[in-house]
XYZ file of C-alpha atoms in Angstrom:
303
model
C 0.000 0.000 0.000
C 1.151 3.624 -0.958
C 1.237 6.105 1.521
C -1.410 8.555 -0.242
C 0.077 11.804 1.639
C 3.627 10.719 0.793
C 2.695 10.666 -3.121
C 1.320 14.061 -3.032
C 4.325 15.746 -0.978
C 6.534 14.039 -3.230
C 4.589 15.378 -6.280
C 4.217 18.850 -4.608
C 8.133 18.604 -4.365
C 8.885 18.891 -7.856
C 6.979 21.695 -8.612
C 8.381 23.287 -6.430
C 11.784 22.095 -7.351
C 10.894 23.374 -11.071
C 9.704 27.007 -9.613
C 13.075 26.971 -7.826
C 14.645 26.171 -10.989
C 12.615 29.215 -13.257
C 13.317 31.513 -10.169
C 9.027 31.510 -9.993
C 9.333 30.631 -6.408
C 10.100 33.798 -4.200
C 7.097 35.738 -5.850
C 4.832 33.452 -5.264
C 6.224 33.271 -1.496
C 5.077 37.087 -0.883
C 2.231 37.500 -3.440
C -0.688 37.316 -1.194
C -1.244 38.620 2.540
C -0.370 36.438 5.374
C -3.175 34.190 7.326
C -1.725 33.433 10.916
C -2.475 29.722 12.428
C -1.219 26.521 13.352
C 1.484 24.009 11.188
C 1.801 20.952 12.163
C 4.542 19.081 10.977
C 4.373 15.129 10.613
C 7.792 13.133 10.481
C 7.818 9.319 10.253
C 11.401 8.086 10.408
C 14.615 9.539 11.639
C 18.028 7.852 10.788
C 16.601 4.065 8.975
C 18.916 4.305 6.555
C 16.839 3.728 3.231
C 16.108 6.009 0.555
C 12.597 6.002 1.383
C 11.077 9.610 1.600
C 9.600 9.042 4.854
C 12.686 7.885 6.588
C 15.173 11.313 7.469
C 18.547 10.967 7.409
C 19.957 12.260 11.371
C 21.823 14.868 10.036
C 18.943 16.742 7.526
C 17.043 15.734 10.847
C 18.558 18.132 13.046
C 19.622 20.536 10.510
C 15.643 21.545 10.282
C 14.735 21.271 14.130
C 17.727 23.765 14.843
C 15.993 25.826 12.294
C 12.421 25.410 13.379
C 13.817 25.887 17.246
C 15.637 29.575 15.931
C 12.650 31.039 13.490
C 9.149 29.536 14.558
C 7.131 29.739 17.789
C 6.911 25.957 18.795
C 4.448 24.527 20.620
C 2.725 21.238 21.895
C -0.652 19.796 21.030
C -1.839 20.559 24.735
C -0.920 24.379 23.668
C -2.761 24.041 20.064
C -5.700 22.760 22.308
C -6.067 25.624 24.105
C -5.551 28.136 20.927
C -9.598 28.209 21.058
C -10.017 29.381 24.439
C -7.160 32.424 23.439
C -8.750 36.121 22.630
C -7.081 37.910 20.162
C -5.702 35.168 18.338
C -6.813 36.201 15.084
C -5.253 39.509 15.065
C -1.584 37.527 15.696
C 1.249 37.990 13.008
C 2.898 34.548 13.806
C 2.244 30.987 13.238
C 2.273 28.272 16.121
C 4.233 24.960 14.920
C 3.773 21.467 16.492
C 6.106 18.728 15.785
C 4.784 15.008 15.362
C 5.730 12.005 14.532
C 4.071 8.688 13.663
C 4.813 5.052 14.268
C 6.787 5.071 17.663
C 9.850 3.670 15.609
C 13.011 2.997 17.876
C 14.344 5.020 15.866
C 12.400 8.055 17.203
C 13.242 7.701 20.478
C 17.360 6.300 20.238
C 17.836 9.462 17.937
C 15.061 11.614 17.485
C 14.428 12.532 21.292
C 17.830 13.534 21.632
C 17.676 16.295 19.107
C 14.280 17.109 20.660
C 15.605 17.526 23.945
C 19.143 19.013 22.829
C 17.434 21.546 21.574
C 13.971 21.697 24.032
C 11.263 21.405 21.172
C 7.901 19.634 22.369
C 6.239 16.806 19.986
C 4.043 14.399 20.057
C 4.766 10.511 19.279
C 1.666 8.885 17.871
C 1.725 5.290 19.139
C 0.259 2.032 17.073
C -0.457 -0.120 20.337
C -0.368 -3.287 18.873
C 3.659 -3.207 17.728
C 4.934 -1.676 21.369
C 2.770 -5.020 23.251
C 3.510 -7.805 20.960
C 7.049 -5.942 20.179
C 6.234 -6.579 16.235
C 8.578 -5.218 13.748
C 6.200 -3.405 11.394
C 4.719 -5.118 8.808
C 1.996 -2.406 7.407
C 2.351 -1.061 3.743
C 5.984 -0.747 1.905
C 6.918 -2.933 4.990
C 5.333 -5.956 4.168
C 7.990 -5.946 1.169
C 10.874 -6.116 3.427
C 12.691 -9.190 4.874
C 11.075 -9.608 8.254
C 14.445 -9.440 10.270
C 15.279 -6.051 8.539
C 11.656 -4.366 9.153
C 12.227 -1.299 11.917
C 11.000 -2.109 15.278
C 8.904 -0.240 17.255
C 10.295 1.792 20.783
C 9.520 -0.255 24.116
C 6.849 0.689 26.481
C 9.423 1.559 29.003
C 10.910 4.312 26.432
C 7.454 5.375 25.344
C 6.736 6.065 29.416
C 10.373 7.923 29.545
C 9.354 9.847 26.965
C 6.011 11.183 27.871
C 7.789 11.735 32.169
C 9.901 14.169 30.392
C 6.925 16.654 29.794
C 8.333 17.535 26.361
C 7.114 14.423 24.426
C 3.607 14.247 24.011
C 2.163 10.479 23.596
C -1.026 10.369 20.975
C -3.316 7.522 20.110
C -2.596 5.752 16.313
C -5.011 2.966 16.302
C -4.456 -0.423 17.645
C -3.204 -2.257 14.461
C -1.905 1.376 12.429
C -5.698 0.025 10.789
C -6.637 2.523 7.898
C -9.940 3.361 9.174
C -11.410 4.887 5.721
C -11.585 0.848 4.775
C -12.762 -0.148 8.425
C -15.723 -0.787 9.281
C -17.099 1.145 12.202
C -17.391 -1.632 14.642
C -13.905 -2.399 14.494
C -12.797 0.953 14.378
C -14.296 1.203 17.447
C -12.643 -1.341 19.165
C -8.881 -0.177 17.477
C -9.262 3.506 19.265
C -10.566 1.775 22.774
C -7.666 -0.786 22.627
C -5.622 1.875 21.430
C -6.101 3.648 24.884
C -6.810 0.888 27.213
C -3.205 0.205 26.578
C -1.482 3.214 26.791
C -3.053 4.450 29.764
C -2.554 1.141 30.999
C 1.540 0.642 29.950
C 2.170 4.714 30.675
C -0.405 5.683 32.773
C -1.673 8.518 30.567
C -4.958 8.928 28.832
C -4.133 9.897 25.197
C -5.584 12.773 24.025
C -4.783 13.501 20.585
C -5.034 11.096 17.713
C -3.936 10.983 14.429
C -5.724 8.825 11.550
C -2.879 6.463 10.143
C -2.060 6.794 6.403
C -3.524 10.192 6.841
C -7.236 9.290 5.270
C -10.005 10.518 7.090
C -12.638 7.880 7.783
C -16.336 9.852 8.204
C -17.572 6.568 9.881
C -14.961 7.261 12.733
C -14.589 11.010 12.956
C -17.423 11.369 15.167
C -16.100 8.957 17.608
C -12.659 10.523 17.121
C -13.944 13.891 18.154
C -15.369 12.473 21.148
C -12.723 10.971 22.686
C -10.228 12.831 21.820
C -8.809 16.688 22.250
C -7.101 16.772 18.651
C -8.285 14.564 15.745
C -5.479 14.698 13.117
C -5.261 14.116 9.176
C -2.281 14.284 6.546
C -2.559 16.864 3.691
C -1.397 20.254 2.818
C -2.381 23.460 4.438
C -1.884 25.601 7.557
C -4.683 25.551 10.483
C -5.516 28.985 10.313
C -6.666 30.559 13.856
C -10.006 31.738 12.326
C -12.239 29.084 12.713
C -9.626 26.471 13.751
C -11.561 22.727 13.740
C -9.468 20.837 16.285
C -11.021 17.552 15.570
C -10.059 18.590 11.785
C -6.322 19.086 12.006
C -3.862 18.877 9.177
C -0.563 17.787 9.170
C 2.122 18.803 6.560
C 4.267 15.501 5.435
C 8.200 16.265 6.042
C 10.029 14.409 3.276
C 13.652 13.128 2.565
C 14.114 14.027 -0.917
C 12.719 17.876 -0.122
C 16.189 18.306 2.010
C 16.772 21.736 3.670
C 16.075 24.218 1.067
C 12.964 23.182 -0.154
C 11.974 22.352 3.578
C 12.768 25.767 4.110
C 10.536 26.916 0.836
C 7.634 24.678 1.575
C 7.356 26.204 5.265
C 7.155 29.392 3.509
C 4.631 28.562 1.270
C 2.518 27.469 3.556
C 1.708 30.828 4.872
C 0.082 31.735 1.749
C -2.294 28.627 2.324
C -4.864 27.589 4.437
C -6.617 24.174 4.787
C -10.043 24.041 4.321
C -10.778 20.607 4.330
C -8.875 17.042 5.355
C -6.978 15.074 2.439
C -9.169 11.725 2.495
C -6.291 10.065 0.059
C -8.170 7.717 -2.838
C -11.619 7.084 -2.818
C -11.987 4.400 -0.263
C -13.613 1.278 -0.848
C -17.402 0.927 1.193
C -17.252 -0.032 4.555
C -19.491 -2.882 3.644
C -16.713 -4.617 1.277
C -13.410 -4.308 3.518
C -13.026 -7.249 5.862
C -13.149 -6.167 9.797
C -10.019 -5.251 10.921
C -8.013 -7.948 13.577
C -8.164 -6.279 16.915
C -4.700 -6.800 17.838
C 8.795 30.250 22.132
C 8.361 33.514 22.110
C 5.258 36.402 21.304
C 2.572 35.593 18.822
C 2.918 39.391 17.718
């Protein structure tokens, strides 16, 4: 299975590599007035060692947190949370930026918590409860393709609980199985968010509340569940959460990609304050409900 939000960051990349190229770029940066909200970043992997665009080499890794930490205001989901409780948010000049990250590879937390903490940038760790209990390597989508003793592992509970004591990692809900709920049927995707948080409250103590949907497809059969449960309710897709009118339970999150490096990063961050999301990226039409098989339960001023 493709990653749907991958395959449009990637093809957003070389447009933006051929505007770079024709020098189109930089007008199009400052053409239109800025729209102040929320960015929320979403990373995968950090330091795997492939060529795959969701796996970040260490290096590029840091290279943009140092960045993010020097130029944007960043923040955790419990801050975005609050953002509609704020006055006078929509007369701010600055954008808010929350880091995430999906999967709970091992990866994240032997050399992306580190960097986090190095340089004191809060993020939130979105946590596929089945892999950390049965310690699974992952087996889900371009995985399944891999030689199973050379598919990444998931983190341990212990370093999931470590991360979440520190008060700068955040730990979110990702289903049970990493199940793509737009081809679940609502039954069972019932039973992946309740698993989902029996077990982390149970392994860290912590009720989780923010979830993102994996893949990055909203499911409509789920979302009102979602909402319910949860204080965040994240999608994949492009587009900045502007403060005016900001849908928590309708989040987007911006895909970070290898092959973008640190210039384009750099562009595409800039970009995005010319754009606003107005609606969730649901990836490709989803089969019914009805004909998918249930799933197995398994800082600074704003001014």
């Amino acid at each position: 299975m493709t990653h749907p939000v991958m395959d449009w960051a990637k093809g957003q990349g070389r447009v933006a590599r051929a505007l770079l190229r024709w020098g189109a770029l930089p007008y199009h940066l400052f053409r239109r007035g800025r729209r102040p909200g929320v960015v929320v970043l979403l990373y995968h992997r950090v330091g795997g060692g492939t060529r795959s665009d969701i796996d970040m080499p260490v290096d590029l890794f840091e290279r943009q947190i140092r960045y993010l930490r020097r130029y944007y205001l960043l923040v955790s989901l419990d801050e975005v949370a609050k953002i509609p409780s704020r006055k006078g948010l929509e007369h701010a000049s600055r954008d808010m930026m929350a880091v995430t990250f999906d999967d709970a590879f091992s990866d994240t937390y032997k050399l992306v918590y580190p960097v986090l903490r190095r340089y004191a940038v809060p993020a939130t760790v979105y946590v596929p409860t089945r892999y950390l209990e049965e310690r699974r390597p992952f087996d889900f989508g371009a995985f399944r393709d891999v030689e199973p003793s050379r598919r990444p592992t998931p983190m341990t509970w212990e370093q999931a609980a470590e991360m979440a004591r520190s008060g700068l990692i955040t730990i979110g809900a990702h289903t049970h199985t990493h199940a793509d709920l737009s081809r679940t049927p609502a039954d069972a995707a019932r039973r992946e968010l309740e698993e989902a948080d029996r077990l982390i409250e149970a392994r860290i103590g912590i009720r989780p509340k923010h979830f993102a949907y994996p893949w990055g497809r909203w499911a409509p059969q789920t979302q009102a569940l979602a909402a319910a449960r949860y204080d965040t309710v994240a999608f994949g897709g492009p587009g900045r959460n502007s403060y005016v009118g900001l849908d928590l339970k309708r989040l987007w999150r911006y895909p970070v990609i290898q092959s973008d490096g640190f210039w384009l990063f750099r562009a595409r961050l800039r970009l995005l304050r010319e754009r606003d999301g107005t609606r969730p990226y649901d990836g490709p039409r989803a089969a019914p409900a009805s004909a998918v098989p249930e799933a197995t339960a398994g800082g600074g001023s704003l001014s």
